């Protein structure tokens, strides 16, 4: 699996957009980029995933650079409930077992 | 959407006893489930892959005789921590892949986790 690099922590003001970067410079052509988040003492929650194109759903937007070596998760209007650890993971779709390997993630603190 | 239920959410037990944690996929079938462990202020670490109808696959360093996994049906996997000790105290989380949601990608749905405290 391609390794990802994320900032350890970030702060964001409530109501503002939260932009969480992820570096995956060794990503392979068939590897997807996934984002999950984990609110304190809960299981991880799927947010969004993408391969090449930018993606948007009801939770967030995912911007992937043209060379696919980095991506940014955007929470357009962060709320206090978005305070969590955000994990960026890259993985090929048909890897053995389909499991995900979690790195350290980014601890996002949304402040009033 | 896909829901994975874990039970119990919290358990406290005495050292030397065994504890069973259940993981159920409520609205989909999962031939494969995954068990993770998370210590305080650390990331999730994969313990084992649970395969319906066959033996689990354990990650390096995880004792299969201590962490017994049974996946008897397409909607239920259980993790039993045998002869638990204080160092086994952790947050245990299961996950399963929803085939419809995931399509060609590895989108996993996670349970809420089970916090084990061994006294």
Short mmCIF file of C-alpha atoms in Angstrom, two decimals:
data_model
loop_
_atom_site.label_atom_id
_atom_site.label_comp_id
_atom_site.label_asym_id
_atom_site.label_seq_id
_atom_site.Cartn_x
_atom_site.Cartn_y
_atom_site.Cartn_z
CA UNK A 1 0.00 0.00 0.00
CA UNK A 2 1.11 3.54 -0.70
CA UNK A 3 2.13 5.42 2.42
CA UNK A 4 0.31 8.60 3.33
CA UNK A 5 1.51 11.66 5.20
CA UNK A 6 -0.87 13.92 7.07
CA UNK A 7 -0.35 16.79 9.50
CA UNK A 8 -0.69 15.64 13.07
CA UNK A 9 -3.24 18.26 14.01
CA UNK A 10 -5.20 21.21 12.67
CA UNK A 11 -7.57 23.81 14.03
CA UNK A 12 -10.56 25.27 12.24
CA UNK A 13 -13.08 27.92 13.20
CA UNK A 14 -16.68 26.83 13.36
CA UNK A 15 -18.53 27.66 10.15
CA UNK A 16 -15.37 27.91 8.12
CA UNK A 17 -14.12 25.39 5.59
CA UNK A 18 -11.72 22.79 6.91
CA UNK A 19 -9.10 21.72 4.38
CA UNK A 20 -7.23 18.58 5.36
CA UNK A 21 -4.23 17.70 3.20
CA UNK A 22 -2.80 14.28 2.50
CA UNK A 23 0.37 13.41 0.69
CA UNK A 24 0.55 10.08 -1.14
CA UNK A 25 3.41 10.57 -3.56
CA UNK A 26 3.99 6.83 -4.10
CA UNK A 27 0.39 6.03 -5.02
CA UNK A 28 -0.09 3.45 -7.76
CA UNK A 29 -2.39 3.84 -10.73
CA UNK A 30 -5.09 1.52 -9.39
CA UNK A 31 -5.09 2.74 -5.80
CA UNK A 32 -8.04 4.66 -4.47
CA UNK A 33 -7.85 7.45 -1.90
CA UNK A 34 -10.18 6.94 1.07
CA UNK A 35 -11.05 9.26 3.91
CA UNK A 36 -12.45 8.12 7.22
CA UNK A 37 -12.87 9.96 10.48
CA UNK A 38 -13.04 8.81 14.06
CA UNK A 39 -14.85 10.80 16.67
CA UNK A 40 -13.60 10.18 20.18
CA UNK A 41 -14.47 6.72 21.52
CA UNK A 42 -16.37 5.72 18.39
CA UNK A 43 -15.62 3.50 15.42
CA UNK A 44 -14.31 5.07 12.20
CA UNK A 45 -16.84 6.57 9.84
CA UNK A 46 -16.48 6.47 6.07
CA UNK A 47 -16.48 9.93 4.49
CA UNK A 48 -15.55 9.73 0.82
CA UNK A 49 -13.27 8.04 -1.66
CA UNK A 50 -11.93 8.72 -5.15
CA UNK A 51 -9.56 7.51 -7.83
CA UNK A 52 -8.77 10.38 -10.18
CA UNK A 53 -11.66 12.80 -10.34
CA UNK A 54 -12.75 15.16 -7.62
CA UNK A 55 -15.66 13.81 -5.64
CA UNK A 56 -18.39 15.40 -3.56
CA UNK A 57 -21.06 13.98 -1.31
CA UNK A 58 -23.24 15.23 1.49
CA UNK A 59 -20.37 15.15 3.96
CA UNK A 60 -17.37 16.51 2.12
CA UNK A 61 -15.46 17.12 -1.09
CA UNK A 62 -12.32 15.34 -2.16
CA UNK A 63 -9.86 17.13 -4.38
CA UNK A 64 -7.17 14.96 -5.96
CA UNK A 65 -4.27 16.59 -7.77
CA UNK A 66 -3.74 15.76 -11.41
CA UNK A 67 -0.62 13.73 -10.66
CA UNK A 68 -2.55 12.01 -7.82
CA UNK A 69 0.35 12.51 -5.43
CA UNK A 70 -1.75 14.45 -2.97
CA UNK A 71 -5.35 15.16 -2.07
CA UNK A 72 -7.39 17.45 0.13
CA UNK A 73 -10.51 16.68 2.06
CA UNK A 74 -12.77 19.69 2.37
CA UNK A 75 -15.47 20.08 4.99
CA UNK A 76 -17.25 23.15 3.60
CA UNK A 77 -18.79 24.45 6.83
CA UNK A 78 -17.15 22.83 9.80
CA UNK A 79 -19.20 22.34 12.96
CA UNK A 80 -18.13 21.41 16.46
CA UNK A 81 -19.32 17.87 15.75
CA UNK A 82 -16.68 17.58 13.03
CA UNK A 83 -13.96 17.51 15.68
CA UNK A 84 -12.33 14.12 15.09
CA UNK A 85 -9.26 12.33 13.80
CA UNK A 86 -9.31 12.19 10.01
CA UNK A 87 -7.55 9.33 8.25
CA UNK A 88 -6.38 9.36 4.65
CA UNK A 89 -5.78 5.86 3.27
CA UNK A 90 -4.76 4.64 -0.15
CA UNK A 91 -5.51 1.10 -1.21
CA UNK A 92 -5.95 -0.95 -4.34
CA UNK A 93 -9.51 -2.22 -4.88
CA UNK A 94 -8.78 -5.91 -5.06
CA UNK A 95 -6.10 -6.28 -2.46
CA UNK A 96 -6.09 -9.50 -0.54
CA UNK A 97 -8.58 -9.29 2.27
CA UNK A 98 -9.83 -5.79 1.48
CA UNK A 99 -8.69 -4.49 4.85
CA UNK A 100 -7.58 -0.92 5.45
CA UNK A 101 -4.37 0.12 7.15
CA UNK A 102 -4.64 3.23 9.29
CA UNK A 103 -1.85 5.75 9.81
CA UNK A 104 -1.72 8.46 12.42
CA UNK A 105 -4.34 10.71 10.86
CA UNK A 106 -4.98 14.42 11.45
CA UNK A 107 -6.63 15.51 14.65
CA UNK A 108 -9.02 18.29 13.63
CA UNK A 109 -10.23 20.59 16.34
CA UNK A 110 -13.16 22.79 15.37
CA UNK A 111 -13.34 25.78 17.67
CA UNK A 112 -16.28 28.10 18.33
CA UNK B 1 -26.83 2.56 4.60
CA UNK B 2 -24.81 -0.38 5.88
CA UNK B 3 -24.78 -0.83 9.65
CA UNK B 4 -22.39 -2.87 11.76
CA UNK B 5 -23.39 -3.48 15.34
CA UNK B 6 -21.00 -4.39 18.14
CA UNK B 7 -21.87 -5.74 21.55
CA UNK B 8 -21.06 -5.03 24.30
CA UNK B 9 -19.97 -1.43 23.96
CA UNK B 10 -18.19 -1.57 27.31
CA UNK B 11 -17.06 -4.48 29.42
CA UNK B 12 -15.07 -4.73 32.61
CA UNK B 13 -13.71 -8.07 33.68
CA UNK B 14 -11.31 -9.60 36.13
CA UNK B 15 -7.88 -10.77 35.10
CA UNK B 16 -7.94 -14.37 33.92
CA UNK B 17 -11.49 -14.40 32.65
CA UNK B 18 -12.62 -14.56 29.03
CA UNK B 19 -14.67 -11.96 27.22
CA UNK B 20 -16.67 -12.35 24.02
CA UNK B 21 -17.39 -9.45 21.68
CA UNK B 22 -19.97 -9.79 18.92
CA UNK B 23 -19.96 -8.04 15.57
CA UNK B 24 -23.06 -8.16 13.40
CA UNK B 25 -23.79 -6.79 9.95
CA UNK B 26 -27.42 -5.73 10.27
CA UNK B 27 -28.59 -5.18 6.72
CA UNK B 28 -26.03 -6.89 4.55
CA UNK B 29 -24.03 -10.08 4.36
CA UNK B 30 -20.32 -10.04 5.01
CA UNK B 31 -18.13 -12.97 4.07
CA UNK B 32 -15.20 -11.10 5.54
CA UNK B 33 -15.00 -9.03 8.69
CA UNK B 34 -11.98 -7.34 10.23
CA UNK B 35 -11.01 -6.89 13.85
CA UNK B 36 -8.96 -3.90 14.92
CA UNK B 37 -7.51 -2.87 18.28
CA UNK B 38 -6.81 0.67 19.38
CA UNK B 39 -4.82 1.72 22.42
CA UNK B 40 -5.24 5.23 23.89
CA UNK B 41 -3.97 8.01 21.65
CA UNK B 42 -2.90 5.51 19.00
CA UNK B 43 -4.23 4.58 15.60
CA UNK B 44 -6.18 1.44 14.75
CA UNK B 45 -4.14 -1.72 14.35
CA UNK B 46 -5.51 -4.63 12.36
CA UNK B 47 -5.58 -7.79 14.46
CA UNK B 48 -7.16 -10.34 12.18
CA UNK B 49 -9.35 -11.01 9.19
CA UNK B 50 -12.41 -13.09 9.96
CA UNK B 51 -13.59 -15.35 7.14
CA UNK B 52 -17.06 -16.90 7.13
CA UNK B 53 -16.86 -20.67 7.36
CA UNK B 54 -13.09 -20.85 7.67
CA UNK B 55 -10.22 -19.94 9.94
CA UNK B 56 -9.32 -16.36 10.65
CA UNK B 57 -6.11 -14.85 9.36
CA UNK B 58 -4.09 -13.19 12.08
CA UNK B 59 -1.62 -10.33 11.74
CA UNK B 60 1.93 -10.82 12.85
CA UNK B 61 2.30 -10.62 16.58
CA UNK B 62 -1.35 -11.37 17.37
CA UNK B 63 -1.79 -14.60 19.32
CA UNK B 64 -4.50 -16.69 17.70
CA UNK B 65 -4.97 -18.82 20.81
CA UNK B 66 -5.59 -15.73 22.90
CA UNK B 67 -7.87 -13.89 20.50
CA UNK B 68 -10.32 -16.50 19.23
CA UNK B 69 -12.34 -15.49 16.22
CA UNK B 70 -15.42 -17.30 15.00
CA UNK B 71 -17.34 -16.31 11.87
CA UNK B 72 -20.14 -18.84 11.78
CA UNK B 73 -22.56 -16.94 9.59
CA UNK B 74 -22.59 -14.20 6.98
CA UNK B 75 -23.79 -11.66 9.52
CA UNK B 76 -21.93 -12.54 12.72
CA UNK B 77 -18.31 -12.65 13.80
CA UNK B 78 -17.18 -12.99 17.40
CA UNK B 79 -13.90 -12.15 19.08
CA UNK B 80 -13.14 -13.89 22.36
CA UNK B 81 -10.31 -12.56 24.47
CA UNK B 82 -9.24 -15.58 26.51
CA UNK B 83 -7.58 -15.32 29.91
CA UNK B 84 -7.64 -11.57 29.69
CA UNK B 85 -4.95 -9.51 31.42
CA UNK B 86 -4.70 -5.78 32.10
CA UNK B 87 -2.51 -5.29 29.03
CA UNK B 88 -5.41 -6.53 26.89
CA UNK B 89 -7.42 -3.50 27.95
CA UNK B 90 -8.15 -1.68 24.73
CA UNK B 91 -10.79 -0.48 22.28
CA UNK B 92 -11.76 -3.32 19.93
CA UNK B 93 -13.45 -2.41 16.66
CA UNK B 94 -14.85 -4.62 13.93
CA UNK B 95 -15.62 -3.77 10.34
CA UNK B 96 -17.18 -5.34 7.27
CA UNK B 97 -17.33 -4.58 3.60
CA UNK B 98 -20.70 -3.80 2.12
CA UNK B 99 -20.61 -5.05 -1.42
CA UNK B 100 -23.26 -2.67 -2.71
CA UNK B 101 -21.77 0.45 -1.11
CA UNK B 102 -18.23 -0.45 -1.95
CA UNK B 103 -18.64 -1.51 -5.58
CA UNK B 104 -15.07 -1.79 -6.77
CA UNK B 105 -13.53 0.05 -3.89
CA UNK B 106 -12.77 -1.05 -0.33
CA UNK B 107 -15.37 0.92 1.56
CA UNK B 108 -15.68 -0.59 4.99
CA UNK B 109 -18.37 0.01 7.59
CA UNK B 110 -17.16 0.00 11.17
CA UNK B 111 -18.87 -0.91 14.39
CA UNK B 112 -19.03 1.54 17.28
CA UNK B 113 -16.32 -0.36 19.13
CA UNK B 114 -16.10 -2.26 22.39
CA UNK B 115 -14.03 -0.90 25.24
CA UNK B 116 -12.51 -3.66 27.32
CA UNK B 117 -11.09 -2.96 30.76
CA UNK B 118 -9.34 -5.81 32.52
CA UNK B 119 -8.82 -5.30 36.23
#
